[in-house]
XYZ file of C-alpha atoms in Angstrom:
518
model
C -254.825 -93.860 4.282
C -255.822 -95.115 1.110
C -256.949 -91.844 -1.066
C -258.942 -92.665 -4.072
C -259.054 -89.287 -5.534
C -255.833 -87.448 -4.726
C -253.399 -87.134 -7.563
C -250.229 -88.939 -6.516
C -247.193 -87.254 -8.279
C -243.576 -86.676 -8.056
C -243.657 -83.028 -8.576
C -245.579 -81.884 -5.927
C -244.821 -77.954 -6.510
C -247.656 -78.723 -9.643
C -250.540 -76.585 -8.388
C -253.447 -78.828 -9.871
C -252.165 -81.630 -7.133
C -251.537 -78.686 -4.387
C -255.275 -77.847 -4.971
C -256.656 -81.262 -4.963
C -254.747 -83.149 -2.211
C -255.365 -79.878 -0.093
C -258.928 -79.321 -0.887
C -259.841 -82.861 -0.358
C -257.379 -84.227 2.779
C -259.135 -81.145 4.685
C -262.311 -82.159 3.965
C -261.870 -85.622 5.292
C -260.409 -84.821 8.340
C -263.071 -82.285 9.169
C -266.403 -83.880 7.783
C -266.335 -86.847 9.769
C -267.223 -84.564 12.990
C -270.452 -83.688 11.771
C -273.232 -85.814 12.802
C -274.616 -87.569 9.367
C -277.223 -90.151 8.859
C -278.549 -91.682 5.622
C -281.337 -93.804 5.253
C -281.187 -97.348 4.033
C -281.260 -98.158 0.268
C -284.047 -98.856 -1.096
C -285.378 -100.553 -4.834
C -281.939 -100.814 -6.017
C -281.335 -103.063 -8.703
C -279.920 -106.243 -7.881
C -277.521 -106.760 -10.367
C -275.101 -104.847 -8.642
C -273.795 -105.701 -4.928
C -274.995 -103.073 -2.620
C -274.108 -102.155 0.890
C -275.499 -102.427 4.122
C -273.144 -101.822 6.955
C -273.183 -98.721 9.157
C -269.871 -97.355 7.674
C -271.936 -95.844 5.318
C -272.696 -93.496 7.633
C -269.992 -91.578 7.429
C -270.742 -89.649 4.592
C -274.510 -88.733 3.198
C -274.683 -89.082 -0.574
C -276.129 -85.285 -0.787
C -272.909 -84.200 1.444
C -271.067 -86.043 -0.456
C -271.799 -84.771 -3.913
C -271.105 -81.277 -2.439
C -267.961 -82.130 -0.949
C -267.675 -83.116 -4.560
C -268.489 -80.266 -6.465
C -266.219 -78.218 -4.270
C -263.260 -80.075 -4.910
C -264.004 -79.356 -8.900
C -263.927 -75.699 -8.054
C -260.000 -75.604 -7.786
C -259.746 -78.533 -10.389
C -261.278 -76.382 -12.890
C -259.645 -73.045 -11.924
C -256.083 -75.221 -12.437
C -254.178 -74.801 -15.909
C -253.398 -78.640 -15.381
C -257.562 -79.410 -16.102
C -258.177 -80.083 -20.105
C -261.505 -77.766 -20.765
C -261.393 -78.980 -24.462
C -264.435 -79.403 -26.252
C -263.586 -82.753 -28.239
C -261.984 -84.270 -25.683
C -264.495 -83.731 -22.963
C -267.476 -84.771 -24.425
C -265.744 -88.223 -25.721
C -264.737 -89.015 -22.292
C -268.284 -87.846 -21.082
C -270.410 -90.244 -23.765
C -267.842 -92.684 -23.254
C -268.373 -92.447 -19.537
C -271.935 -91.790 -19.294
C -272.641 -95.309 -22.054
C -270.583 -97.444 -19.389
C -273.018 -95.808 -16.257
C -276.086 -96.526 -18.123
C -275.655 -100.279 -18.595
C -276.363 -100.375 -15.007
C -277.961 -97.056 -13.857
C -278.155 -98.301 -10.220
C -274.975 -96.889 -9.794
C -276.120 -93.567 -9.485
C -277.622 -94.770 -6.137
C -279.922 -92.999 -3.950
C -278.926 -89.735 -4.541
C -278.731 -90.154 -8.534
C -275.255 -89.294 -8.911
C -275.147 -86.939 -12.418
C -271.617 -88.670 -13.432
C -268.731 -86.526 -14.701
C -265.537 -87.013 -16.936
C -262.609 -85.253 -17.079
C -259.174 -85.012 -18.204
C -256.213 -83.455 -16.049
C -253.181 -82.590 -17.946
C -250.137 -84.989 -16.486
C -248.212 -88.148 -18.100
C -248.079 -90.336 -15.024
C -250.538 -92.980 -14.714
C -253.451 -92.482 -13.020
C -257.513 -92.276 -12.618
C -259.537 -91.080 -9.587
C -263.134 -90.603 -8.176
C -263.846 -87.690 -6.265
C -267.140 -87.999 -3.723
C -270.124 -87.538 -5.514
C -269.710 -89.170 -9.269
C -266.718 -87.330 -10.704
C -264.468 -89.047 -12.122
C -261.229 -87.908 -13.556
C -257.611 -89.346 -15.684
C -255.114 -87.843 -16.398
C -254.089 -87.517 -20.001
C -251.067 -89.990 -19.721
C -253.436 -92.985 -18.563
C -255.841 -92.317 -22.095
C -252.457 -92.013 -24.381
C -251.418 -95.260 -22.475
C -254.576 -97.340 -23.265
C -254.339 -99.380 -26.529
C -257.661 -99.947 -26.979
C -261.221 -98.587 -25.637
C -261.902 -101.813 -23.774
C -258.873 -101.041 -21.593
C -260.353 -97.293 -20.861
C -263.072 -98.919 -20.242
C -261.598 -101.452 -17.491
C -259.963 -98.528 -15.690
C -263.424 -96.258 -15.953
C -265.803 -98.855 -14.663
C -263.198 -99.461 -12.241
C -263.854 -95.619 -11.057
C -267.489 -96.006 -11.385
C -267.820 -99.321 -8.681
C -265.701 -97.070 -6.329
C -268.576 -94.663 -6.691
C -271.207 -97.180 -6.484
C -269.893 -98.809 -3.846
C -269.550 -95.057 -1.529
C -266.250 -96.327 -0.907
C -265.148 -92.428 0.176
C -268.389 -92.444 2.497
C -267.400 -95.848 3.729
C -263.659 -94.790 4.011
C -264.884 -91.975 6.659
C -266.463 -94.084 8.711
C -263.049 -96.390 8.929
C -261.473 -93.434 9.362
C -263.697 -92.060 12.588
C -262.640 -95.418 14.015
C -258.699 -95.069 13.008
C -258.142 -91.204 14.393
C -259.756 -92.337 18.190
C -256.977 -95.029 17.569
C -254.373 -92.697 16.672
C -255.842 -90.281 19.626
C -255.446 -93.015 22.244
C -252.172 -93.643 20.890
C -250.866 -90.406 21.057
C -252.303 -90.047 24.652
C -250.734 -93.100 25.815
C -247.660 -91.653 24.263
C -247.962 -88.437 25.878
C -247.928 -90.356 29.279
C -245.269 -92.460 28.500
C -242.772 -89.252 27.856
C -243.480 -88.243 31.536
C -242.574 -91.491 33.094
C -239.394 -93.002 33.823
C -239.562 -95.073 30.352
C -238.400 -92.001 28.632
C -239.017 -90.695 24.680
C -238.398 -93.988 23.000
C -241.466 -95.546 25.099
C -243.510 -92.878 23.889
C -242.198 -92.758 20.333
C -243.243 -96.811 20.583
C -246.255 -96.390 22.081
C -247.326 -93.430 19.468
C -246.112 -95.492 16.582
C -247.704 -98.910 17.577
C -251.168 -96.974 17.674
C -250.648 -95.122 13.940
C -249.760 -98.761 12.621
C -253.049 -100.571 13.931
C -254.491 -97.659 12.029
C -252.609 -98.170 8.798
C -253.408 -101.599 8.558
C -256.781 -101.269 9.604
C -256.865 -98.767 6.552
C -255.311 -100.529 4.214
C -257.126 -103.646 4.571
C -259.743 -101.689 4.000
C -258.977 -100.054 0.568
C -257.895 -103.668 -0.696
C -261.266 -104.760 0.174
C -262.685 -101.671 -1.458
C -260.202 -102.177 -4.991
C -261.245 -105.974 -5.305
C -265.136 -104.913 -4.981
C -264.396 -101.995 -7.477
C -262.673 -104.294 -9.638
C -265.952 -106.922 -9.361
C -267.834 -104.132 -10.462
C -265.726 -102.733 -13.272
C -266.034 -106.054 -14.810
C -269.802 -107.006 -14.918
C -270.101 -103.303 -16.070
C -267.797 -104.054 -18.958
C -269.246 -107.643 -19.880
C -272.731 -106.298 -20.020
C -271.531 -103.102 -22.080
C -270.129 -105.349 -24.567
C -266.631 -104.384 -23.811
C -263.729 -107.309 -23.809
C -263.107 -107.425 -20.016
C -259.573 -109.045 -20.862
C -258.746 -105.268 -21.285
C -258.661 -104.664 -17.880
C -256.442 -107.105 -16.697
C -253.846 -106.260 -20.046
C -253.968 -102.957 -18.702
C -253.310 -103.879 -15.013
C -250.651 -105.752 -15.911
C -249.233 -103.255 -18.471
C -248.949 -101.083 -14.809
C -247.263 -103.578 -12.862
C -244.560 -104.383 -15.648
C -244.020 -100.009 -15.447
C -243.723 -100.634 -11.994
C -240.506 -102.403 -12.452
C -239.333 -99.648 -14.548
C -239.394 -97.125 -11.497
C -237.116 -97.011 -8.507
C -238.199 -95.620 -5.494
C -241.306 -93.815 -6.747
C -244.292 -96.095 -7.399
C -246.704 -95.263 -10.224
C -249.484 -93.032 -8.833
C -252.051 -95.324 -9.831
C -250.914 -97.979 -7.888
C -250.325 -95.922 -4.857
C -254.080 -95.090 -4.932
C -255.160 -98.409 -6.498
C -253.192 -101.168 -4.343
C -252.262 -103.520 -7.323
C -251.182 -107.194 -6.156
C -250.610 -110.275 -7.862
C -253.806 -111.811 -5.975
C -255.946 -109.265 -7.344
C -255.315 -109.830 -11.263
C -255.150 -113.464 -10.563
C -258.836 -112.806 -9.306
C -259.951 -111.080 -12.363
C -258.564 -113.608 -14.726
C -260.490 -116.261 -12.398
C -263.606 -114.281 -12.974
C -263.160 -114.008 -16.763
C -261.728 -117.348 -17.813
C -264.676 -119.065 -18.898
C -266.628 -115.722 -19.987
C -266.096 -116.100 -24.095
C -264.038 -114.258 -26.050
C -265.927 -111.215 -27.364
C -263.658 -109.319 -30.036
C -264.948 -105.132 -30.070
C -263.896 -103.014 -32.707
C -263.104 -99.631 -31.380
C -264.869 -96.171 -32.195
C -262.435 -94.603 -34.986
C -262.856 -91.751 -32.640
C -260.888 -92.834 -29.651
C -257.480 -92.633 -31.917
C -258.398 -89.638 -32.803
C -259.073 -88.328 -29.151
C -255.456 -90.139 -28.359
C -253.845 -87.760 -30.811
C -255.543 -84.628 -29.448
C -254.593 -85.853 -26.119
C -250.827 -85.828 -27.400
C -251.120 -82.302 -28.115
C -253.176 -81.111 -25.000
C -250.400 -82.784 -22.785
C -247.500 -80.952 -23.184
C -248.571 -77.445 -25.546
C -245.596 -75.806 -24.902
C -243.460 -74.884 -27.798
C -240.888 -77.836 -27.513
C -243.835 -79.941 -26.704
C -245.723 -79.182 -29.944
C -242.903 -79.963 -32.168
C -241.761 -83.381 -30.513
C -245.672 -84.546 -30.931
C -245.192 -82.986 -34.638
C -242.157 -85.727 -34.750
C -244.212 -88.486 -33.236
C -247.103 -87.913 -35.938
C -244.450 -88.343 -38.789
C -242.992 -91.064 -37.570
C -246.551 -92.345 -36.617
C -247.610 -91.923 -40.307
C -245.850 -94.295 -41.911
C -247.539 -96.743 -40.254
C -249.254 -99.085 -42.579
C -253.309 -99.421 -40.542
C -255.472 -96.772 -41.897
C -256.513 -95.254 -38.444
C -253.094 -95.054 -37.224
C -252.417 -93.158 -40.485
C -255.255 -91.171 -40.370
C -254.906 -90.235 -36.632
C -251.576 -89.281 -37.161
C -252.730 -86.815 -40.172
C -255.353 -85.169 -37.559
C -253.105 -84.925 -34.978
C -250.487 -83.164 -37.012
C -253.038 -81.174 -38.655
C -254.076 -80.171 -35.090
C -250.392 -79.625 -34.300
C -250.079 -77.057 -37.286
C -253.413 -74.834 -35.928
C -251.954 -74.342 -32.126
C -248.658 -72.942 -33.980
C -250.764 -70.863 -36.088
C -250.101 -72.953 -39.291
C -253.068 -72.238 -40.216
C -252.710 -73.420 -44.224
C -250.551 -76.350 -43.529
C -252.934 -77.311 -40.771
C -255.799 -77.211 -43.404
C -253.358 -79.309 -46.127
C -253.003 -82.098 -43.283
C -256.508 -81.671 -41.797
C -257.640 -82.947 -45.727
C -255.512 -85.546 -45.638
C -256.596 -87.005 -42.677
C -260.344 -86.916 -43.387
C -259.142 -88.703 -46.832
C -257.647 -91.204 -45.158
C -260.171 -91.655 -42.623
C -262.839 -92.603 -45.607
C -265.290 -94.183 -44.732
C -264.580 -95.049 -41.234
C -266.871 -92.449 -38.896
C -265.187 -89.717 -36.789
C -268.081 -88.185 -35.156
C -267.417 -84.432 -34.466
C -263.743 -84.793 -34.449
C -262.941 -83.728 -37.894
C -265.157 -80.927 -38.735
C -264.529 -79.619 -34.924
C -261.038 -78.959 -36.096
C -261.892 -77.607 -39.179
C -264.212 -74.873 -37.741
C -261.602 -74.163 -35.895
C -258.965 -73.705 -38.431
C -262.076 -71.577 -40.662
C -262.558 -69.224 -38.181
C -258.910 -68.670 -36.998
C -258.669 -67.951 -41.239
C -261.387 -65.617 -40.951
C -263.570 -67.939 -43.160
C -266.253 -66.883 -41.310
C -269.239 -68.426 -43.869
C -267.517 -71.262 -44.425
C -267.081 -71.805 -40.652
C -270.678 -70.782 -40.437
C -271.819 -73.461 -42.682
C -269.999 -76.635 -41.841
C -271.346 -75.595 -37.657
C -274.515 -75.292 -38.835
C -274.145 -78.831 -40.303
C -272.515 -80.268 -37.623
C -275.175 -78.883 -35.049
C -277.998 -80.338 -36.922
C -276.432 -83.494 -37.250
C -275.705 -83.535 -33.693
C -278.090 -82.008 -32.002
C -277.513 -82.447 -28.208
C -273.572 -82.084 -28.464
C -272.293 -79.172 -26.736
C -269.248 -78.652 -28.742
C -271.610 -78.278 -31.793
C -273.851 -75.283 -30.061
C -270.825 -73.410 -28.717
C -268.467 -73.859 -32.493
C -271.998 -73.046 -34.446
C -272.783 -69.669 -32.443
C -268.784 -68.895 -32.580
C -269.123 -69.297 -36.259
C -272.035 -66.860 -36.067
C -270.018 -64.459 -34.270
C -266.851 -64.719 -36.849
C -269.851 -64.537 -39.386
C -270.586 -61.060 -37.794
C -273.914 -62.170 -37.533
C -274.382 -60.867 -33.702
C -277.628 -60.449 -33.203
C -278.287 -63.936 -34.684
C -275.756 -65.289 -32.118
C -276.822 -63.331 -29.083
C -280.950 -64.731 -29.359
C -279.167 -68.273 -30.455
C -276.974 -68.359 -26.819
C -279.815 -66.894 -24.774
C -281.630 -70.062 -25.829
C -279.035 -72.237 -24.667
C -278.303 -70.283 -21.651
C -282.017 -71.207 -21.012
C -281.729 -74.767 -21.665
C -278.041 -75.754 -19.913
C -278.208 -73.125 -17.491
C -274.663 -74.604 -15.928
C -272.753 -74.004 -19.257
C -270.663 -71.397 -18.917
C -268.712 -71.673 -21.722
C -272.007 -70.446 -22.880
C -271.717 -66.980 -20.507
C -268.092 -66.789 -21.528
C -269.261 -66.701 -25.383
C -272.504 -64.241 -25.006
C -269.859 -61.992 -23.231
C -267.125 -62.310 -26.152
C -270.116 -61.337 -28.402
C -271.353 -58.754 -26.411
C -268.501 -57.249 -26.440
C -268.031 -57.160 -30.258
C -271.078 -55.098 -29.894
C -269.846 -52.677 -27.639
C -272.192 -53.648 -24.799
C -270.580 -53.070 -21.737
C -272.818 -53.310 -18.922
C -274.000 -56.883 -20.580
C -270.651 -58.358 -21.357
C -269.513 -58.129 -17.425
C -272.676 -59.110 -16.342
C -272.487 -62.695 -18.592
C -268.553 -62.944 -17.095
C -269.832 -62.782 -13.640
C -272.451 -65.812 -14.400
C -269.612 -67.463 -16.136
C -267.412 -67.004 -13.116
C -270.128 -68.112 -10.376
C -270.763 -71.211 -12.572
C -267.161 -72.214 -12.150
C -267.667 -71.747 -8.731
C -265.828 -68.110 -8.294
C -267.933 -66.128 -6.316
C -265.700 -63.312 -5.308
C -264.871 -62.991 -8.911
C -268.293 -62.839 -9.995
C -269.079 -60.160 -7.360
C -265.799 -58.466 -8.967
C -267.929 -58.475 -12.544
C -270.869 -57.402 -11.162
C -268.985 -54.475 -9.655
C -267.839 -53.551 -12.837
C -271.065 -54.016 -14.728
C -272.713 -51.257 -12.119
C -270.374 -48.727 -13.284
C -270.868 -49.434 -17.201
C -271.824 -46.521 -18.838
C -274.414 -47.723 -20.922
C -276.388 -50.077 -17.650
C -279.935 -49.738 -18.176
C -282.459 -49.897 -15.200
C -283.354 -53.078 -16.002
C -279.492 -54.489 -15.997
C -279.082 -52.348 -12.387
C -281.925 -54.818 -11.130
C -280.501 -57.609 -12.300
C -277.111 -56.500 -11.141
C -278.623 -56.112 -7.390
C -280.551 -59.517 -7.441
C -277.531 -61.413 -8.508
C -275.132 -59.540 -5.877
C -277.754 -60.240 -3.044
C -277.698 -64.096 -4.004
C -273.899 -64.549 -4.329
C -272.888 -62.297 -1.123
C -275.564 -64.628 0.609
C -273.968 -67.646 -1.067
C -270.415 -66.292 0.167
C -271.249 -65.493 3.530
C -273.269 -69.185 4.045
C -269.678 -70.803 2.394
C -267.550 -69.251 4.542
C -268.924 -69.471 7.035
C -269.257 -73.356 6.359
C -265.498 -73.217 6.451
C -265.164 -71.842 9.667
C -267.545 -73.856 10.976
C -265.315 -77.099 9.787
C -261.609 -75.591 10.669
């Protein structure tokens, strides 16, 4: 069955695959049972292909955004998922720029899109049901250039235009009566006089109709994802010969492999045919040269780091940098100085990772980095216990980028190294108020609260940190805790029994969704 969102790996003991290809192999084998109906589409744009067979049935679009969200429950509760700051919100406005060149993606339902990285060097991008859309860090370190990020992202993004998982589900009702009959027949067969290798023939025959049937199927579904990958790229003013350099920079690793085919050609069927088809498509489009954003080198060299952070793993990317930085280009040079620099800060170098950190912002001059630099140097501030200086280059960086997330969160942890606590506390309630699904935000208003001393507070912002992320029992666990607090006001004891009632409700309706479906 052709799986566009399970992690294919060699190592299957990793838990973040364990997770994923369990959460989401159950969840197609039981949702097709239940009896789902969506209505036709209706004013979609017509610059995209849209569908209009009944195999969309098999999946609605608000089902399938929950299915979704539930899979990114264990995803985000895995060490193998990259929750940094930098990294997430380039992929996000990276992401988010390629969906709105064509916002009829989002489809009926209005998908709300979502990037993220998973920590793994093999190959490989997925879409989960629902608009998420995930690579692992080897793909981005992999990419030469933002144009082929962008081939492999708008690839992602047709699959979720097109409801290719929805449509997939109704193939797949079809395929399991096959593979029902078949084992039936086979059943039958073992009684009577032809023996066990009738049956095992009979069995077999049936599963292979079904394989084919699927995998037809999902080369259909790659060449329309591909189709609209590229218009998405064109009209974003990306070079759409990116995605074909990139597909063929896969099938050349291909050769390098033995028995074990790269994951992302085990979920994304590559053939000869099919980049023969893009080229077709792109031969007499001109030949648009982009520059890239001096910030995706820079996300690159993070994404070295973030890979492999164990202690062997920090100093071979330390080696790579050197070597890296006698390059002659000024971004390679420069990347290689932040990544280093960012190198030096997760082994607690803390003044050799300021030294490099300068360098690379003077080599960078005057190219523009976005948040990356002075991200790293709040960092490096506060883990100094700089705490003004921190304070004032956040403060900077928040008002010159007002809706970034990484700014709020870095300004009110400067405000907490500042000691300024009150100041932080009324600065997160606000943004607790505006992005009530942040909880990075919870997780901060807690570390802050408990600077203060503020016990009954601190578990209660845990347990709305947890239940954000999708633990409920967890959150529960904080609540619990936050009852017994010493200093729990009436007020907090209210609060405490509103949220309990809510998540034990939530809890009990989940599970018993589960049982329901096994």
């Amino acid at each position: 069955m052709q799986r566009y969102a399970i992690l294919s790996d060699r190592r299957p003991s990793r838990p973040a695959r364990k997770l994923l290809v369990r959460a989401l192999t159950a969840a197609l084998l039981l949702l097709p049972a239940i009896p789902l109906t969506i209505a036709p589409v209706a004013g979609v744009a017509q610059n995209l292909p849209t569908l209009g067979d009944t195999e969309r049935e098999g999946l609605s679009p608000l089902m399938e955004r929950k299915l979704g969200e539930q899979i990114m429950r264990d995803i985000r509760s895995d060490r193998d998922y990259v929750d940094d700051g930098p990294v997430s919100e380039y992929l996000n406005n990276f992401g988010l720029n390629l969906v709105s060149v064509h916002p009829e993606v989002r489809g009926e339902a209005g998908f709300d899109f979502q990037f993220f990285m998973v920590r793994d060097p093999m190959l490989n991008a997925f879409a989960l049901p629902g608009g998420f859309i995930g690579v692992n860090s080897g793909l981005v370190l992999a990419a030469q250039s933002e144009s082929e990020l962008a081939g492999v992202l708008s690839h992602e993004i047709g699959h979720v235009a097109q409801r290719h998982i929805a449509r997939m589900l109704g193939q797949q009702k079809q395929n399991s009566m096959i593979q029902l009959a078949a084992i039936v027949l086979g059943a039958l067969a073992g009684i009577s006089k032809a023996g066990g290798d009738a049956a095992m023939a009979t069995m077999m025959g049936g599963t292979g109709v079904a394989i084919q049937r699927q995998l037809n199927f999902s080369r259909d579904a790659e060449r329309e994802a591909d189709r609209i990958g590229l218009q998405i790229m064109r009209d974003g003013g990306y070079d759409p010969s990116g995605m074909v350099t990139f597909f063929g920079r896969l099938q050349a690793a291909s050769r390098n492999y033995s028995d074990v085919v790269p994951p992302y050609l085990m979920t994304h069927p590559l053939t000869t045919e099919r980049i023969a088809d893009i080229e077709a498509r792109i031969r007499d489009q001109r030949y648009k040269q982009r520059v890239d954003n001096p910030e995706f080198q820079l996300v690159r060299a993070r994404t070295q780091v973030l890979q492999n952070d164990s202690v062997q793993g920090l100093r071979d990317s330390a080696e790579k940098f050197q070597r890296q930085m006698k390059d002659n280009t000024k971004l390679q040079t420069a990347a290689a100085k932040y990544g280093l620099a960012y190198v030096y800060y997760r082994q607690n170098k803390l003044e050799q990772a300021d030294a490099m950190l300068k360098e690379a912002q003077e080599a960078a001059i005057p190219l523009k980095t976005g948040i990356m630099f002075t991200s790293l140097d709040i960092d490096i501030k506060v883990a100094r216990k700089q705490g003004a200086a921190a304070l004032q280059l956040a403060d900077a960086m928040r008002k010159q980028y007002p809706i970034s997330r990484v700014a709020a969160r870095q300004y009110a942890d400067a405000l907490i190294a500042s000691r300024r606590n009150d100041e932080a506390i009324a600065y997160l309630r606000d943004q607790a108020q505006l992005y009530r699904s942040d909880a990075q935000i919870q997780n901060l208003l807690a570390k802050v609260y408990a600077v203060q001393g503020k016990q009954a507070l601190q578990h209660l912002a845990l347990a709305e940190a947890y239940a954000l992320n999708g633990s409920l029992l967890a959150a529960i666990e904080q609540l619990g805790i936050a009852r017994k607090a010493p200093d729990a006001t009436f007020y907090d004891q209210s609060q405490i029994d509103a949220r309990e009632r809510e998540w034990k409700e939530k809890w009990k309706d989940e599970s018993k969704d589960m049982k329901d479906r096994g």
